């Protein structure tokens, strides 16, 4: 399992100690849309993607050490209704993300690197979304990925639902980045991804169904960004995401009405957070309620501080993470040369 950095874990414990009772989940949780995964095989759900052809079904996968498997989970019951076994690929190394493209294909990102850049290439696997939900083996296409500015760790892979272009968000305590793939992936050679924007520490991301918004989440934040000309615009709008500890996944519901937030762990909960009308790329970041506000919340109730159940004391501790990260850098292990 890929865990939070040691410094993050220590501060996480302190944050939880300051949270009021019940604040470990979002205050506004629409139970009908949220669900709990009941399959004991799903212990480290690291990605989510809403099915395009099976209403209410979400694709997910485990982190490393599970094998070439992708699971279809019915949100009405939390039960697994299909397990897809990928063939025609090598052994997955660190699968971190899943996304669906406009071509009816499922894209699986084997893009993690717990040693922060020890592998000079990573992989994307692509296979057609099964029309029938049943345990099945599917031949997948494997794509090799390299970054123009060198190896790095990543946990978010997003396929734009209109252009079909693939994007990867790197995970870095210093400065993460959004990387754009070529217009068409090629199985015949390396696909070079180039940095197009700076991002905060990201554990997952997803495009809205119409492609007009990009949602990103980390351990301590979630935001949506207007998407224009192949780039995220502005500083983003805060989303009232749930507190989930090992917060690893996010996707839009198929109709775009909610963001679905997931986490690692057995019997993990996927929490639906309604999203409001998409702001335009030119909208003021501070104008009006942000996406994910409770339906009955007035504009005056919207705090300019990060949301999701944090108290003021917890925010101070989260700000102190920078100090912990600095200490961690001194202790970080490097792979043997």
CSV table of C-alpha atoms in Angstrom, one decimal:
chain,number,residue,atom,x,y,z
A,1,UNK,CA,0.0,0.0,0.0
A,2,UNK,CA,1.2,3.5,-0.8
A,3,UNK,CA,0.8,5.5,2.4
A,4,UNK,CA,0.8,9.2,3.2
A,5,UNK,CA,4.3,10.5,3.9
A,6,UNK,CA,5.3,10.0,7.5
A,7,UNK,CA,5.1,13.7,8.2
A,8,UNK,CA,1.6,13.8,6.6
A,9,UNK,CA,0.4,10.9,8.6
A,10,UNK,CA,1.5,12.5,11.9
A,11,UNK,CA,-0.3,15.7,11.2
A,12,UNK,CA,-3.3,13.7,9.9
A,13,UNK,CA,-3.6,12.1,13.3
A,14,UNK,CA,-3.5,15.5,15.0
A,15,UNK,CA,-6.0,16.9,12.5
A,16,UNK,CA,-8.5,14.1,13.3
A,17,UNK,CA,-8.0,14.7,17.0
A,18,UNK,CA,-9.3,18.3,16.5
A,19,UNK,CA,-12.2,17.4,14.3
A,20,UNK,CA,-15.7,17.4,15.9
A,21,UNK,CA,-17.4,14.1,16.3
A,22,UNK,CA,-18.7,12.9,12.9
A,23,UNK,CA,-16.6,15.3,10.9
A,24,UNK,CA,-14.6,12.5,9.3
A,25,UNK,CA,-17.2,12.4,6.6
A,26,UNK,CA,-18.9,15.2,4.7
A,27,UNK,CA,-21.7,17.0,6.6
A,28,UNK,CA,-23.9,16.8,3.5
A,29,UNK,CA,-23.8,13.2,2.3
A,30,UNK,CA,-26.6,12.3,-0.1
A,31,UNK,CA,-27.0,8.7,1.0
A,32,UNK,CA,-28.9,7.6,-2.1
A,33,UNK,CA,-25.9,8.3,-4.3
A,34,UNK,CA,-23.1,7.4,-1.9
A,35,UNK,CA,-22.2,3.8,-1.5
A,36,UNK,CA,-19.8,1.4,0.2
A,37,UNK,CA,-17.8,-1.2,-1.7
A,38,UNK,CA,-18.5,-4.6,-0.2
A,39,UNK,CA,-16.1,-6.8,-2.2
A,40,UNK,CA,-13.3,-8.0,0.2
A,41,UNK,CA,-10.9,-8.2,-2.9
A,42,UNK,CA,-11.1,-4.4,-3.2
A,43,UNK,CA,-8.8,-3.3,-0.4
A,44,UNK,CA,-6.9,-0.4,-2.0
A,45,UNK,CA,-9.3,1.3,-4.3
A,46,UNK,CA,-7.1,3.9,-6.0
A,47,UNK,CA,-9.3,5.2,-8.9
A,48,UNK,CA,-12.9,5.6,-10.0
A,49,UNK,CA,-14.6,6.1,-13.3
A,50,UNK,CA,-18.3,6.2,-14.0
A,51,UNK,CA,-19.5,3.7,-16.7
A,52,UNK,CA,-20.8,5.3,-19.9
A,53,UNK,CA,-23.0,2.4,-20.8
A,54,UNK,CA,-24.0,0.8,-17.4
A,55,UNK,CA,-26.0,3.4,-15.3
A,56,UNK,CA,-24.9,3.5,-11.7
A,57,UNK,CA,-21.8,1.4,-12.2
A,58,UNK,CA,-18.3,2.6,-11.3
A,59,UNK,CA,-15.0,1.1,-12.4
A,60,UNK,CA,-12.3,0.8,-9.8
A,61,UNK,CA,-9.0,-1.1,-9.2
A,62,UNK,CA,-6.6,-1.8,-6.4
A,63,UNK,CA,-3.2,-0.2,-6.0
A,64,UNK,CA,-0.1,-2.3,-6.5
A,65,UNK,CA,0.2,-6.0,-5.9
A,66,UNK,CA,-3.3,-7.0,-7.0
A,67,UNK,CA,-2.8,-8.1,-10.7
A,68,UNK,CA,-4.3,-7.1,-14.0
A,69,UNK,CA,-7.8,-6.6,-12.6
A,70,UNK,CA,-10.5,-3.9,-12.9
A,71,UNK,CA,-13.7,-4.1,-11.0
A,72,UNK,CA,-17.2,-2.9,-11.9
A,73,UNK,CA,-19.2,-1.9,-8.7
A,74,UNK,CA,-22.9,-1.3,-8.7
A,75,UNK,CA,-23.5,1.9,-6.6
A,76,UNK,CA,-27.1,0.7,-5.8
A,77,UNK,CA,-25.8,-2.2,-3.8
A,78,UNK,CA,-22.0,-1.7,-3.4
A,79,UNK,CA,-21.4,-5.2,-4.9
A,80,UNK,CA,-19.0,-6.1,-7.6
A,81,UNK,CA,-20.9,-7.1,-10.8
A,82,UNK,CA,-17.9,-7.8,-12.9
A,83,UNK,CA,-14.1,-8.3,-12.7
A,84,UNK,CA,-12.2,-7.8,-15.9
A,85,UNK,CA,-8.8,-9.5,-16.3
A,86,UNK,CA,-6.5,-7.8,-18.7
A,87,UNK,CA,-4.4,-9.9,-21.0
A,88,UNK,CA,-1.7,-9.0,-23.5
A,89,UNK,CA,0.1,-6.8,-21.1
A,90,UNK,CA,3.0,-7.2,-18.7
A,91,UNK,CA,2.7,-7.4,-14.9
A,92,UNK,CA,1.2,-4.2,-13.6
A,93,UNK,CA,3.6,-2.3,-11.3
A,94,UNK,CA,1.7,0.5,-9.5
A,95,UNK,CA,-1.8,1.1,-10.9
A,96,UNK,CA,-3.2,4.5,-9.7
A,97,UNK,CA,-6.0,5.7,-11.9
A,98,UNK,CA,-8.8,4.8,-14.3
A,99,UNK,CA,-10.7,7.0,-16.8
A,100,UNK,CA,-13.0,6.5,-19.8
A,101,UNK,CA,-12.5,8.1,-23.2
A,102,UNK,CA,-15.0,9.2,-25.9
A,103,UNK,CA,-14.0,6.1,-27.9
A,104,UNK,CA,-15.8,3.8,-25.4
A,105,UNK,CA,-12.4,2.6,-24.1
A,106,UNK,CA,-11.3,2.3,-20.5
A,107,UNK,CA,-7.8,3.7,-19.7
A,108,UNK,CA,-5.9,2.3,-16.8
A,109,UNK,CA,-2.9,4.3,-15.5
A,110,UNK,CA,0.0,2.2,-14.2
A,111,UNK,CA,1.8,5.4,-13.4
A,112,UNK,CA,2.7,5.3,-9.8
A,113,UNK,CA,6.3,5.5,-8.6
A,114,UNK,CA,6.8,5.4,-4.9
A,115,UNK,CA,10.5,6.3,-5.2
A,116,UNK,CA,9.7,9.6,-6.9
A,117,UNK,CA,11.2,9.0,-10.3
A,118,UNK,CA,13.1,5.7,-10.2
A,119,UNK,CA,11.5,4.3,-13.4
A,120,UNK,CA,12.2,5.9,-16.7
A,121,UNK,CA,8.9,4.8,-18.1
A,122,UNK,CA,5.4,3.9,-17.0
A,123,UNK,CA,2.4,2.4,-18.8
A,124,UNK,CA,-1.2,3.0,-19.8
A,125,UNK,CA,-3.5,0.1,-20.6
A,126,UNK,CA,-6.6,0.5,-22.8
A,127,UNK,CA,-9.4,-1.9,-23.3
A,128,UNK,CA,-13.0,-1.6,-24.6
A,129,UNK,CA,-15.7,-1.2,-21.9
A,130,UNK,CA,-17.5,-4.5,-21.8
A,131,UNK,CA,-21.1,-4.3,-23.0
A,132,UNK,CA,-22.1,-7.1,-20.6
A,133,UNK,CA,-21.3,-7.1,-17.0
A,134,UNK,CA,-19.7,-10.5,-16.1
A,135,UNK,CA,-16.3,-11.8,-15.1
A,136,UNK,CA,-14.3,-11.7,-18.3
A,137,UNK,CA,-10.8,-11.6,-19.8
A,138,UNK,CA,-10.1,-8.8,-22.3
A,139,UNK,CA,-7.1,-8.2,-24.5
A,140,UNK,CA,-5.7,-4.8,-23.7
A,141,UNK,CA,-3.4,-2.4,-25.6
A,142,UNK,CA,-0.3,-1.3,-23.6
A,143,UNK,CA,1.2,2.1,-24.1
A,144,UNK,CA,4.7,3.2,-22.9
A,145,UNK,CA,4.8,6.7,-21.3
A,146,UNK,CA,7.8,8.9,-20.7
A,147,UNK,CA,7.9,12.5,-19.4
A,148,UNK,CA,9.7,15.2,-21.4
A,149,UNK,CA,11.3,16.5,-18.2
A,150,UNK,CA,12.3,13.2,-16.6
A,151,UNK,CA,10.7,10.5,-14.5
A,152,UNK,CA,8.2,11.3,-11.7
A,153,UNK,CA,5.5,9.9,-9.5
A,154,UNK,CA,1.9,10.3,-10.5
A,155,UNK,CA,-1.5,9.1,-9.4
A,156,UNK,CA,-4.0,10.9,-11.6
A,157,UNK,CA,-4.9,10.1,-15.3
A,158,UNK,CA,-7.7,11.9,-17.1
A,159,UNK,CA,-9.0,11.3,-20.6
A,160,UNK,CA,-10.8,14.3,-22.1
A,161,UNK,CA,-14.4,13.2,-23.0
A,162,UNK,CA,-14.4,15.3,-26.2
A,163,UNK,CA,-10.9,15.3,-27.6
A,164,UNK,CA,-9.8,11.9,-26.2
A,165,UNK,CA,-6.5,13.4,-25.2
A,166,UNK,CA,-4.8,11.8,-22.2
A,167,UNK,CA,-3.5,13.9,-19.3
A,168,UNK,CA,-1.5,12.9,-16.2
A,169,UNK,CA,-1.0,14.9,-13.0
A,170,UNK,CA,2.2,14.3,-11.2
A,171,UNK,CA,2.3,14.0,-7.4
A,172,UNK,CA,5.0,16.2,-5.8
A,173,UNK,CA,5.4,17.9,-2.4
A,174,UNK,CA,7.4,20.7,-4.2
A,175,UNK,CA,5.4,21.4,-7.3
A,176,UNK,CA,3.2,19.0,-9.2
A,177,UNK,CA,2.4,19.4,-12.9
A,178,UNK,CA,-0.2,18.6,-15.5
A,179,UNK,CA,1.2,16.6,-18.4
A,180,UNK,CA,-0.4,16.4,-21.8
A,181,UNK,CA,0.0,13.3,-24.0
A,182,UNK,CA,0.2,13.2,-27.8
A,183,UNK,CA,-3.0,13.7,-29.8
A,184,UNK,CA,-3.1,9.9,-30.4
A,185,UNK,CA,-1.3,7.3,-28.2
A,186,UNK,CA,0.9,4.9,-30.1
A,187,UNK,CA,1.6,1.3,-29.1
A,188,UNK,CA,4.7,1.3,-31.4
A,189,UNK,CA,7.0,3.5,-29.2
A,190,UNK,CA,7.2,5.8,-26.2
A,191,UNK,CA,4.5,8.4,-25.8
A,192,UNK,CA,6.1,11.6,-24.5
A,193,UNK,CA,4.0,13.6,-22.1
A,194,UNK,CA,4.8,17.3,-21.8
A,195,UNK,CA,4.2,19.6,-18.8
A,196,UNK,CA,1.5,22.2,-19.6
A,197,UNK,CA,0.5,23.6,-16.1
A,198,UNK,CA,1.6,23.6,-12.5
A,199,UNK,CA,-0.7,21.9,-10.0
A,200,UNK,CA,-0.8,21.3,-6.2
A,201,UNK,CA,-0.2,17.8,-4.7
A,202,UNK,CA,-2.8,15.7,-6.5
A,203,UNK,CA,-4.0,12.1,-5.8
A,204,UNK,CA,-6.6,11.9,-8.5
A,205,UNK,CA,-8.6,14.0,-11.1
A,206,UNK,CA,-11.4,13.8,-13.6
A,207,UNK,CA,-13.1,15.7,-16.4
A,208,UNK,CA,-16.7,16.6,-16.2
A,209,UNK,CA,-18.8,14.6,-18.8
A,210,UNK,CA,-19.0,17.7,-21.1
A,211,UNK,CA,-15.3,18.3,-20.8
A,212,UNK,CA,-15.8,21.9,-19.5
A,213,UNK,CA,-14.4,21.2,-16.0
A,214,UNK,CA,-11.4,19.5,-14.4
A,215,UNK,CA,-11.8,18.2,-10.9
A,216,UNK,CA,-8.7,17.6,-8.8
A,217,UNK,CA,-8.3,16.2,-5.3
A,218,UNK,CA,-5.5,15.8,-2.8
A,219,UNK,CA,-5.3,14.6,0.8
A,220,UNK,CA,-6.5,18.0,2.1
A,221,UNK,CA,-8.3,19.7,-0.8
A,222,UNK,CA,-10.6,19.4,-3.8
A,223,UNK,CA,-11.2,21.9,-6.5
A,224,UNK,CA,-12.8,22.2,-9.9
A,225,UNK,CA,-11.2,24.3,-12.7
A,226,UNK,CA,-12.8,25.6,-15.9
A,227,UNK,CA,-11.1,23.9,-18.8
A,228,UNK,CA,-10.4,26.0,-21.9
A,229,UNK,CA,-8.0,25.6,-24.8
A,230,UNK,CA,-6.5,22.5,-23.4
A,231,UNK,CA,-5.6,24.0,-20.0
A,232,UNK,CA,-7.1,24.5,-16.5
A,233,UNK,CA,-8.1,28.1,-15.9
A,234,UNK,CA,-7.6,30.3,-12.8
A,235,UNK,CA,-7.1,29.1,-9.2
A,236,UNK,CA,-10.1,26.8,-9.1
A,237,UNK,CA,-13.3,26.6,-7.0
A,238,UNK,CA,-13.2,24.8,-3.7
A,239,UNK,CA,-15.4,21.7,-3.3
A,240,UNK,CA,-16.8,20.6,0.0
A,241,UNK,CA,-15.1,17.2,-0.2
A,242,UNK,CA,-15.3,14.6,2.6
A,243,UNK,CA,-12.5,13.9,5.0
A,244,UNK,CA,-11.3,10.4,4.0
A,245,UNK,CA,-7.7,10.1,5.3
A,246,UNK,CA,-6.1,8.1,2.5
A,247,UNK,CA,-8.0,10.1,-0.1
A,248,UNK,CA,-7.2,8.5,-3.4
A,249,UNK,CA,-9.9,8.9,-6.0
A,250,UNK,CA,-12.5,11.2,-7.6
A,251,UNK,CA,-14.8,11.1,-10.6
A,252,UNK,CA,-17.9,12.7,-11.9
A,253,UNK,CA,-21.2,10.9,-11.8
A,254,UNK,CA,-22.2,10.0,-15.4
A,255,UNK,CA,-24.7,12.9,-15.5
A,256,UNK,CA,-22.3,15.4,-14.0
A,257,UNK,CA,-24.5,16.2,-11.1
A,258,UNK,CA,-22.1,15.1,-8.4
A,259,UNK,CA,-18.4,14.4,-7.7
A,260,UNK,CA,-17.8,10.9,-6.3
A,261,UNK,CA,-14.9,10.8,-3.7
A,262,UNK,CA,-13.3,7.5,-2.8
A,263,UNK,CA,-10.5,6.2,-0.5
A,264,UNK,CA,-8.4,3.2,0.1
A,265,UNK,CA,-9.2,0.5,2.7
A,266,UNK,CA,-11.5,-2.4,3.1
A,267,UNK,CA,-15.2,-1.7,2.7
A,268,UNK,CA,-14.3,1.8,1.6
A,269,UNK,CA,-17.0,4.5,1.3
A,270,UNK,CA,-17.6,6.5,-1.9
A,271,UNK,CA,-19.2,9.8,-1.0
A,272,UNK,CA,-21.3,11.8,-3.5
A,273,UNK,CA,-21.0,15.6,-3.3
A,274,UNK,CA,-23.4,17.6,-5.5
A,275,UNK,CA,-21.8,20.1,-7.8
A,276,UNK,CA,-23.4,23.4,-8.8
A,277,UNK,CA,-23.5,25.1,-12.2
A,278,UNK,CA,-20.1,25.3,-13.8
A,279,UNK,CA,-18.4,28.7,-13.5
A,280,UNK,CA,-17.1,30.3,-16.7
A,281,UNK,CA,-13.3,30.5,-17.2
A,282,UNK,CA,-13.6,34.3,-16.6
A,283,UNK,CA,-15.6,34.1,-13.5
A,284,UNK,CA,-14.2,35.6,-10.3
A,285,UNK,CA,-12.8,32.9,-8.0
A,286,UNK,CA,-14.6,34.5,-5.1
A,287,UNK,CA,-18.0,35.1,-6.7
A,288,UNK,CA,-20.9,33.1,-5.3
A,289,UNK,CA,-21.2,29.7,-3.7
A,290,UNK,CA,-18.6,27.2,-4.8
A,291,UNK,CA,-19.3,23.8,-6.3
A,292,UNK,CA,-20.3,21.2,-3.7
A,293,UNK,CA,-22.0,23.7,-1.4
A,294,UNK,CA,-24.9,22.3,0.6
A,295,UNK,CA,-28.2,22.9,-1.2
A,296,UNK,CA,-29.6,25.0,1.7
A,297,UNK,CA,-26.4,26.9,2.4
A,298,UNK,CA,-26.6,30.7,1.9
A,299,UNK,CA,-23.8,32.6,0.2
A,300,UNK,CA,-22.8,34.2,3.5
A,301,UNK,CA,-22.2,30.7,4.9
A,302,UNK,CA,-19.5,30.0,2.3
A,303,UNK,CA,-16.1,30.3,4.1
A,304,UNK,CA,-13.1,31.5,2.1
A,305,UNK,CA,-11.1,28.9,3.9
A,306,UNK,CA,-10.7,25.2,2.8
A,307,UNK,CA,-13.7,23.2,3.5
A,308,UNK,CA,-14.4,19.5,4.3
A,309,UNK,CA,-14.8,19.4,8.1
A,310,UNK,CA,-11.6,21.1,9.2
A,311,UNK,CA,-11.5,23.3,12.3
A,312,UNK,CA,-9.3,26.4,12.5
A,313,UNK,CA,-6.9,24.5,14.7
A,314,UNK,CA,-6.7,21.7,12.1
A,315,UNK,CA,-6.0,24.3,9.4
A,316,UNK,CA,-3.0,25.5,11.4
A,317,UNK,CA,-1.7,21.9,11.5
A,318,UNK,CA,-2.2,21.4,7.9
A,319,UNK,CA,-0.3,24.6,7.1
A,320,UNK,CA,2.5,23.1,9.2
A,321,UNK,CA,2.8,20.2,6.8
A,322,UNK,CA,5.4,22.2,4.9
A,323,UNK,CA,7.7,21.9,7.9
A,324,UNK,CA,7.1,18.2,8.1
A,325,UNK,CA,7.8,17.8,4.4
A,326,UNK,CA,11.1,19.6,4.7
A,327,UNK,CA,12.1,17.1,7.3
A,328,UNK,CA,11.0,14.2,5.2
A,329,UNK,CA,13.1,15.3,2.3
A,330,UNK,CA,16.2,14.9,4.5
A,331,UNK,CA,15.2,11.3,5.4
A,332,UNK,CA,13.9,10.1,2.0
A,333,UNK,CA,15.4,6.9,0.8
A,334,UNK,CA,16.9,6.8,-2.7
A,335,UNK,CA,16.9,3.6,-4.8
A,336,UNK,CA,20.2,1.9,-5.1
A,337,UNK,CA,22.2,2.9,-8.2
